[in-house]
Coordinates of C-alpha atoms in Angstrom, one line a residue:
M1 CA 120.4 20.9 24.5
A2 CA 123.4 21.4 22.2
D3 CA 126.3 23.6 23.4
G4 CA 125.8 27.2 22.6
E5 CA 122.1 26.9 21.6
L6 CA 120.0 29.7 22.9
V7 CA 117.2 28.8 25.3
T8 CA 113.8 29.8 24.0
N9 CA 111.3 31.7 26.1
D10 CA 109.0 28.6 26.2
E11 CA 111.9 26.4 27.4
R12 CA 112.9 29.0 30.0
L13 CA 109.3 29.1 31.3
R14 CA 109.2 25.3 31.4
R15 CA 112.4 25.2 33.4
I16 CA 111.2 27.8 36.0
E17 CA 107.8 26.1 36.4
A18 CA 109.5 22.8 37.0
I19 CA 111.5 24.3 39.8
T20 CA 108.8 26.5 41.4
D21 CA 106.1 23.8 41.2
A22 CA 103.9 24.3 44.2
A23 CA 103.5 20.5 44.5
L24 CA 107.1 20.3 45.7
S25 CA 106.0 22.1 48.9
G26 CA 104.1 18.9 50.0
L27 CA 107.3 16.9 50.1
N28 CA 109.5 16.3 53.2
I29 CA 113.0 17.8 53.2
A30 CA 114.7 14.6 51.9
E31 CA 112.1 14.1 49.2
L32 CA 112.3 17.7 48.1
L33 CA 116.0 17.7 47.7
D34 CA 115.9 14.4 45.8
E35 CA 113.2 15.6 43.5
L36 CA 114.9 18.9 42.8
L37 CA 118.1 17.1 41.8
E38 CA 116.2 14.8 39.5
R39 CA 114.5 17.7 37.8
V40 CA 117.6 19.8 37.4
R41 CA 119.4 16.8 35.9
D42 CA 116.6 16.4 33.4
L43 CA 116.3 20.1 32.6
L44 CA 120.0 20.7 32.1
K45 CA 120.7 17.4 30.4
V46 CA 123.5 16.6 32.9
D47 CA 124.7 13.3 34.3
T48 CA 125.1 14.2 38.0
A49 CA 123.6 16.6 40.5
T50 CA 124.8 16.9 44.1
I51 CA 124.0 19.0 47.2
L52 CA 126.6 19.5 49.9
L53 CA 125.4 21.2 53.0
L54 CA 127.6 23.2 55.3
D55 CA 128.3 21.8 58.8
D56 CA 128.6 24.9 60.9
H57 CA 130.4 23.1 63.6
T58 CA 133.3 21.8 61.5
G59 CA 133.3 24.3 58.6
E60 CA 133.0 21.4 56.2
L61 CA 130.7 20.8 53.3
V62 CA 128.9 17.4 53.6
A63 CA 127.5 15.4 50.7
T64 CA 123.8 15.2 51.6
A65 CA 121.9 14.3 48.4
A66 CA 123.0 13.2 45.0
K67 CA 121.9 11.9 41.6
G68 CA 124.5 10.1 39.6
L69 CA 127.0 10.5 42.5
E70 CA 125.2 8.6 45.2
E71 CA 128.5 7.1 46.3
E72 CA 129.5 10.6 47.7
V73 CA 126.6 10.4 50.1
R74 CA 127.2 6.8 51.0
R75 CA 130.8 7.5 51.8
G76 CA 129.9 10.6 53.9
F77 CA 132.2 12.8 51.7
R78 CA 133.3 16.0 53.5
I79 CA 135.5 18.8 52.3
R80 CA 136.6 22.1 53.9
V81 CA 135.4 25.4 52.5
G82 CA 138.1 26.6 50.1
R83 CA 139.3 23.1 49.0
G84 CA 138.4 21.4 45.8
F85 CA 135.6 22.4 43.4
A86 CA 132.7 22.6 45.9
G87 CA 134.9 24.3 48.5
R88 CA 135.9 27.0 45.9
V89 CA 132.2 27.7 45.2
A90 CA 131.5 28.0 48.9
A91 CA 134.5 30.3 49.5
T92 CA 133.7 32.6 46.6
R93 CA 129.9 32.4 47.1
A94 CA 129.7 32.7 43.3
P95 CA 129.0 30.3 40.4
V96 CA 132.1 28.4 39.2
T97 CA 132.3 26.4 35.9
I98 CA 135.0 24.0 34.7
H99 CA 134.7 23.1 31.1
D100 CA 137.4 20.4 31.1
V101 CA 137.9 18.8 34.5
T102 CA 141.5 17.8 35.5
P103 CA 142.8 16.2 38.7
D104 CA 144.0 19.6 39.8
D105 CA 140.5 21.0 39.8
V106 CA 138.9 18.5 42.2
V107 CA 139.9 16.6 45.3
N108 CA 136.9 14.2 45.4
P109 CA 138.0 10.8 44.2
V110 CA 134.4 9.9 43.3
L111 CA 134.2 12.7 40.8
L112 CA 137.4 11.5 39.1
A113 CA 136.4 7.9 39.2
T114 CA 133.0 8.7 37.6
G115 CA 134.7 10.4 34.7
I116 CA 133.1 13.9 35.1
R117 CA 134.4 16.2 32.4
A118 CA 132.5 19.4 33.0
L119 CA 131.2 21.0 36.2
L120 CA 128.9 23.9 37.2
G121 CA 128.4 24.8 40.8
V122 CA 126.5 27.6 42.6
P123 CA 126.3 28.6 46.3
M124 CA 123.2 27.9 48.4
L125 CA 122.5 31.1 50.5
V126 CA 119.8 32.1 52.9
N127 CA 119.8 35.8 53.9
G128 CA 123.4 36.0 52.8
D129 CA 124.5 33.1 54.9
L130 CA 126.1 30.1 53.3
V131 CA 124.0 26.9 53.6
G132 CA 125.8 24.7 51.1
V133 CA 126.7 24.1 47.4
L134 CA 124.8 22.7 44.5
H135 CA 126.7 21.4 41.5
V136 CA 126.0 19.4 38.4
G137 CA 128.3 17.5 36.1
S138 CA 128.6 16.1 32.6
L139 CA 130.4 13.0 31.4
S140 CA 131.2 14.8 28.2
L141 CA 133.0 18.1 27.5
R142 CA 130.5 21.0 27.8
Q143 CA 130.3 24.8 27.9
F144 CA 127.7 25.8 30.5
G145 CA 126.0 29.1 29.5
P146 CA 124.4 31.9 31.4
D147 CA 120.9 30.3 31.2
D148 CA 122.3 27.2 32.8
V149 CA 123.8 29.2 35.6
Q150 CA 120.6 31.1 36.1
L151 CA 118.5 27.9 36.3
L152 CA 120.9 26.2 38.7
Q153 CA 120.9 29.2 41.0
L154 CA 117.1 29.2 41.0
V155 CA 117.2 25.5 42.1
A156 CA 119.8 26.4 44.7
D157 CA 117.6 29.1 46.1
R158 CA 114.7 26.7 46.4
A159 CA 116.9 24.0 48.0
S160 CA 118.6 26.5 50.4
L161 CA 115.6 26.8 52.7
A162 CA 115.1 23.1 52.7
G163 CA 118.9 22.6 53.4
Q164 CA 118.8 25.0 56.3
A165 CA 115.8 23.3 57.7
H166 CA 117.5 19.9 57.3
A167 CA 120.5 21.2 59.2
Q168 CA 118.3 22.6 62.0
V169 CA 116.5 19.3 62.4
L170 CA 119.8 17.5 62.8
D171 CA 121.0 20.0 65.2
R172 CA 117.8 19.9 67.2
Q173 CA 117.9 16.1 67.4
A174 CA 121.5 16.2 68.6
A175 CA 120.8 19.0 71.0
L176 CA 117.8 17.2 72.5
A177 CA 119.9 14.0 72.9
L178 CA 122.6 16.1 74.7
Q179 CA 120.0 17.7 76.9
H180 CA 118.6 14.3 78.0
S181 CA 122.1 13.0 78.7
L182 CA 123.7 16.1 80.3
L183 CA 121.0 17.7 82.4
P184 CA 120.0 15.5 85.4
G185 CA 116.8 13.6 84.5
R186 CA 116.1 13.1 88.1
L187 CA 117.7 14.9 91.1
P188 CA 119.1 12.7 93.8
D189 CA 117.2 11.9 96.9
V190 CA 119.1 13.6 99.7
P191 CA 118.2 13.1 103.4
G192 CA 117.4 16.4 105.0
L193 CA 117.1 18.4 101.7
D194 CA 114.3 19.1 99.3
L195 CA 115.5 19.6 95.7
A196 CA 113.8 20.8 92.5
A197 CA 115.0 22.2 89.2
R198 CA 113.8 23.5 85.8
Y199 CA 115.3 24.1 82.4
A200 CA 113.7 26.2 79.7
P201 CA 115.3 26.8 76.3
G202 CA 115.3 30.4 74.9
H203 CA 115.6 29.3 71.2
D204 CA 114.5 26.8 68.7
L205 CA 117.3 24.2 69.2
G206 CA 116.0 23.3 72.7
I207 CA 119.3 23.5 74.5
G208 CA 122.2 25.9 75.0
G209 CA 124.9 26.6 77.5
D210 CA 122.9 26.9 80.7
W211 CA 123.3 24.0 83.1
Y212 CA 122.9 22.7 86.6
D213 CA 124.0 19.6 88.4
V214 CA 123.6 18.0 91.8
F215 CA 125.7 15.1 93.0
T216 CA 126.6 13.3 96.3
L217 CA 130.3 12.9 97.2
P218 CA 132.0 10.0 99.1
S219 CA 132.6 12.4 102.0
G220 CA 128.8 12.9 102.5
W221 CA 128.9 16.4 101.3
L222 CA 126.5 17.4 98.5
G223 CA 127.8 19.2 95.4
A224 CA 125.5 21.6 93.6
V225 CA 126.4 23.9 90.6
I226 CA 124.7 26.1 88.2
G227 CA 126.4 27.8 85.2
D228 CA 126.2 29.4 81.9
V229 CA 128.5 28.8 78.9
S230 CA 128.5 31.7 76.4
G231 CA 126.6 31.0 73.1
H232 CA 123.6 29.0 72.1
G233 CA 122.7 25.7 70.5
L234 CA 124.7 22.6 69.9
P235 CA 128.3 24.0 70.2
S236 CA 127.6 25.5 73.6
A237 CA 125.8 22.4 74.7
V238 CA 128.8 20.2 73.8
I239 CA 131.2 22.5 75.7
M240 CA 128.8 22.6 78.6
G241 CA 128.9 18.8 78.8
R242 CA 132.6 18.7 78.9
I243 CA 132.7 21.4 81.7
R244 CA 130.1 19.6 83.7
S245 CA 132.0 16.3 83.6
A246 CA 135.3 18.0 84.5
L247 CA 133.8 19.7 87.5
R248 CA 132.5 16.4 88.8
A249 CA 136.0 15.0 88.5
Y250 CA 137.6 18.0 90.3
A251 CA 134.9 17.7 93.0
L252 CA 136.2 14.3 93.9
D253 CA 139.7 15.6 94.5
S254 CA 138.8 18.8 96.4
D255 CA 136.6 19.7 99.3
D256 CA 136.9 23.4 98.6
P257 CA 134.6 24.9 95.9
A258 CA 137.2 27.6 95.1
Q259 CA 139.9 25.1 94.4
A260 CA 137.6 23.0 92.2
L261 CA 136.7 26.2 90.2
T262 CA 140.4 27.1 90.0
S263 CA 141.1 23.7 88.4
L264 CA 138.1 24.1 86.1
D265 CA 139.3 27.5 85.0
R266 CA 142.7 26.1 84.0
K267 CA 141.0 23.3 82.1
I268 CA 138.8 25.8 80.2
H269 CA 141.8 28.0 79.3
H270 CA 143.7 25.1 77.9
F271 CA 141.1 22.9 76.3
E272 CA 138.2 25.3 75.6
A273 CA 140.1 28.5 74.8
G274 CA 137.9 31.4 74.0
T275 CA 135.0 30.1 76.0
L276 CA 133.5 32.3 78.7
T277 CA 131.7 30.4 81.5
T278 CA 130.0 31.6 84.7
A279 CA 129.2 29.3 87.6
V280 CA 128.3 29.1 91.2
Y281 CA 129.5 25.9 92.9
A282 CA 128.2 25.0 96.4
L283 CA 129.1 22.2 98.8
I284 CA 126.5 21.4 101.5
A285 CA 127.7 19.8 104.7
P286 CA 126.5 16.4 105.7
D287 CA 124.5 17.9 108.6
R288 CA 122.9 20.3 105.9
A289 CA 123.5 23.3 108.2
R290 CA 126.4 24.9 106.4
V291 CA 127.1 25.7 102.8
H292 CA 130.4 26.6 101.2
L293 CA 130.1 28.5 97.9
S294 CA 132.5 29.9 95.3
C295 CA 131.2 32.2 92.5
A296 CA 132.9 32.7 89.1
G297 CA 131.2 35.7 87.6
H298 CA 127.7 34.3 88.1
L299 CA 124.7 35.9 89.7
P300 CA 124.7 35.0 93.4
P301 CA 121.9 32.7 94.6
L302 CA 119.1 34.0 96.7
L303 CA 118.7 32.8 100.3
A304 CA 115.2 32.6 101.7
V305 CA 115.0 32.1 105.4
P306 CA 111.6 31.8 107.1
G307 CA 110.6 35.1 108.7
H308 CA 113.2 37.1 106.8
P309 CA 113.2 38.9 103.4
T310 CA 114.7 36.9 100.6
Q311 CA 118.1 38.3 99.7
P312 CA 121.0 37.6 97.4
V313 CA 123.8 35.7 99.2
N314 CA 126.5 38.1 100.2
L315 CA 129.5 36.4 98.6
T316 CA 132.7 37.4 96.7
V317 CA 132.1 37.2 93.0
D318 CA 135.4 36.2 91.3
R319 CA 136.2 36.5 87.5
P320 CA 134.3 34.2 85.1
L321 CA 136.0 31.0 84.0
G322 CA 138.1 31.2 80.8
V323 CA 138.6 35.0 80.9
G324 CA 142.1 36.6 81.0
R325 CA 144.7 34.6 82.8
P326 CA 143.7 31.7 85.1
V327 CA 142.7 32.9 88.5
T328 CA 144.7 31.3 91.4
N329 CA 143.1 33.1 94.4
R330 CA 139.4 32.3 94.1
R331 CA 137.5 32.6 97.3
T332 CA 135.0 30.5 99.2
T333 CA 132.1 31.9 101.3
V334 CA 130.6 29.9 104.2
L335 CA 127.0 30.5 105.2
D336 CA 124.4 28.9 107.5
L337 CA 121.4 27.1 106.1
P338 CA 118.7 27.1 108.9
P339 CA 115.9 24.6 108.8
G340 CA 113.3 25.6 106.3
A341 CA 115.7 27.9 104.4
A342 CA 116.1 27.6 100.7
L343 CA 118.9 28.5 98.3
V344 CA 117.6 29.6 94.8
F345 CA 120.2 29.2 92.1
Y346 CA 119.4 30.6 88.6
T347 CA 120.8 31.9 85.3
D348 CA 120.4 35.3 83.9
G349 CA 117.6 34.3 81.5
L350 CA 115.2 34.2 84.4
V351 CA 115.8 37.8 85.5
E352 CA 117.1 39.8 82.5
R353 CA 114.8 41.9 80.4
R354 CA 115.9 44.2 77.6
S355 CA 113.9 47.1 78.9
E356 CA 115.0 47.1 82.6
L357 CA 117.9 46.9 84.9
I358 CA 118.9 43.4 86.0
D359 CA 118.4 44.4 89.7
T360 CA 114.7 44.8 88.9
G361 CA 114.5 41.2 87.7
I362 CA 116.3 40.0 90.8
E363 CA 113.9 41.8 93.0
R364 CA 111.0 40.3 91.1
L365 CA 112.5 36.9 91.6
A366 CA 113.0 37.5 95.4
D367 CA 109.3 38.6 95.7
A368 CA 108.3 35.3 94.0
V369 CA 110.1 33.1 96.6
L370 CA 107.5 31.6 98.9
S371 CA 107.9 29.1 101.7
G372 CA 107.0 25.5 100.9
P373 CA 108.2 22.5 99.0
A374 CA 110.9 23.0 96.4
E375 CA 108.7 21.7 93.5
T376 CA 105.9 24.0 94.4
L377 CA 108.3 26.9 94.6
C378 CA 109.9 26.0 91.2
D379 CA 106.5 26.0 89.6
H380 CA 105.5 29.3 91.1
I381 CA 108.8 31.0 90.1
M382 CA 108.5 29.8 86.5
A383 CA 104.9 30.9 86.3
T384 CA 105.3 34.3 87.7
T385 CA 108.8 35.5 86.6
A386 CA 109.8 33.6 83.5
E387 CA 108.8 35.1 80.1
E388 CA 106.5 33.1 78.0
H389 CA 109.0 33.2 75.1
P390 CA 112.4 33.9 76.7
N391 CA 115.2 35.3 74.7
D392 CA 117.8 33.3 76.7
D393 CA 117.9 29.9 78.3
I394 CA 116.7 29.6 81.9
A395 CA 118.1 27.2 84.5
L396 CA 116.6 27.2 88.0
L397 CA 117.8 25.0 90.9
I398 CA 116.3 25.2 94.4
I399 CA 117.8 23.5 97.5
R400 CA 115.7 23.7 100.6
R401 CA 116.7 22.4 104.0
Q402 CA 113.7 20.5 105.4
P403 CA 112.1 22.0 108.5
A404 CA 112.3 20.0 111.6
S405 CA 108.5 19.2 111.3
D406 CA 108.8 17.9 107.7

């Protein structure tokens, strides 16, 4: 269509129908983006069309789909919001046009090498949140008009939901891979102890910052920890993995849970600044009769002793990890673990409800603790106390000292 020519009503209707075609809904995400780019390139009579999606974890726009600029996708081109042409569209969240492209306007070498002379870009938004940028280019000088902007924004709106879904799929795949690698797939077989654990995500990504770990040490002691990194999804899971690995390293160098958490606190302050983490770390003696615990802002575990009411362990709760200045005087509590007794470690997602005090949830959990094998107890607790669709992640770890008759 010639520069400056008005778009007729029939042409405008054809354009809209091409973008809102119900048949597009039957395509998968990659096919939909590809088809939308092909159609917009035809409708606007442009030479290139590209979608860059926002990577929330890095704050960069990533070339995801392209027509005429496929090299961008093959090279994995990335650019920070605010830099270059696409970054400017993302930063302003408004359409941007360049009628005569110069090297000062773009930072992408592929655009310059292709010989793009005119560019039009619009933001991709979902509920006001930036998803990415859609831009088209012409190899000849061109003045993009209001109708061109309107059509491209319509395409961007259609592509935004698909782009968001695409990013969520990638995050879910990465998060599930992290979950399988970071949460113990199988708890160790420990003579004298019966172990069981559960993890239930409280959101679509399938993993967050809740975690647990059990490991044997060269000294014969058994380390057990449960914790909660603030936040959800992939970023929290990544930090959780680093914290879990660090604690294992500190556990090899210290036989005092308080000292290990002190070292972990320093690590978080330095390398994970701004991250709040709660944790309870326990060391169980080789004879399984004593447990040393240190608590960093986490809910105390429950102790269930046969013939006695189940109660929270009476221990000193120190400040969470990563908060304020590093704590140098964390404390360790020592308690007896009689035969048949069980320690129930958990995260707040198991006991918190928006409509009640957390003490009510802890009492409900205590009432659900029955005597018997750890696996059976785990199943019973999850069935009777966990919400069907929890708002927060749930981690549950049970360590039971086997009775003399087991």
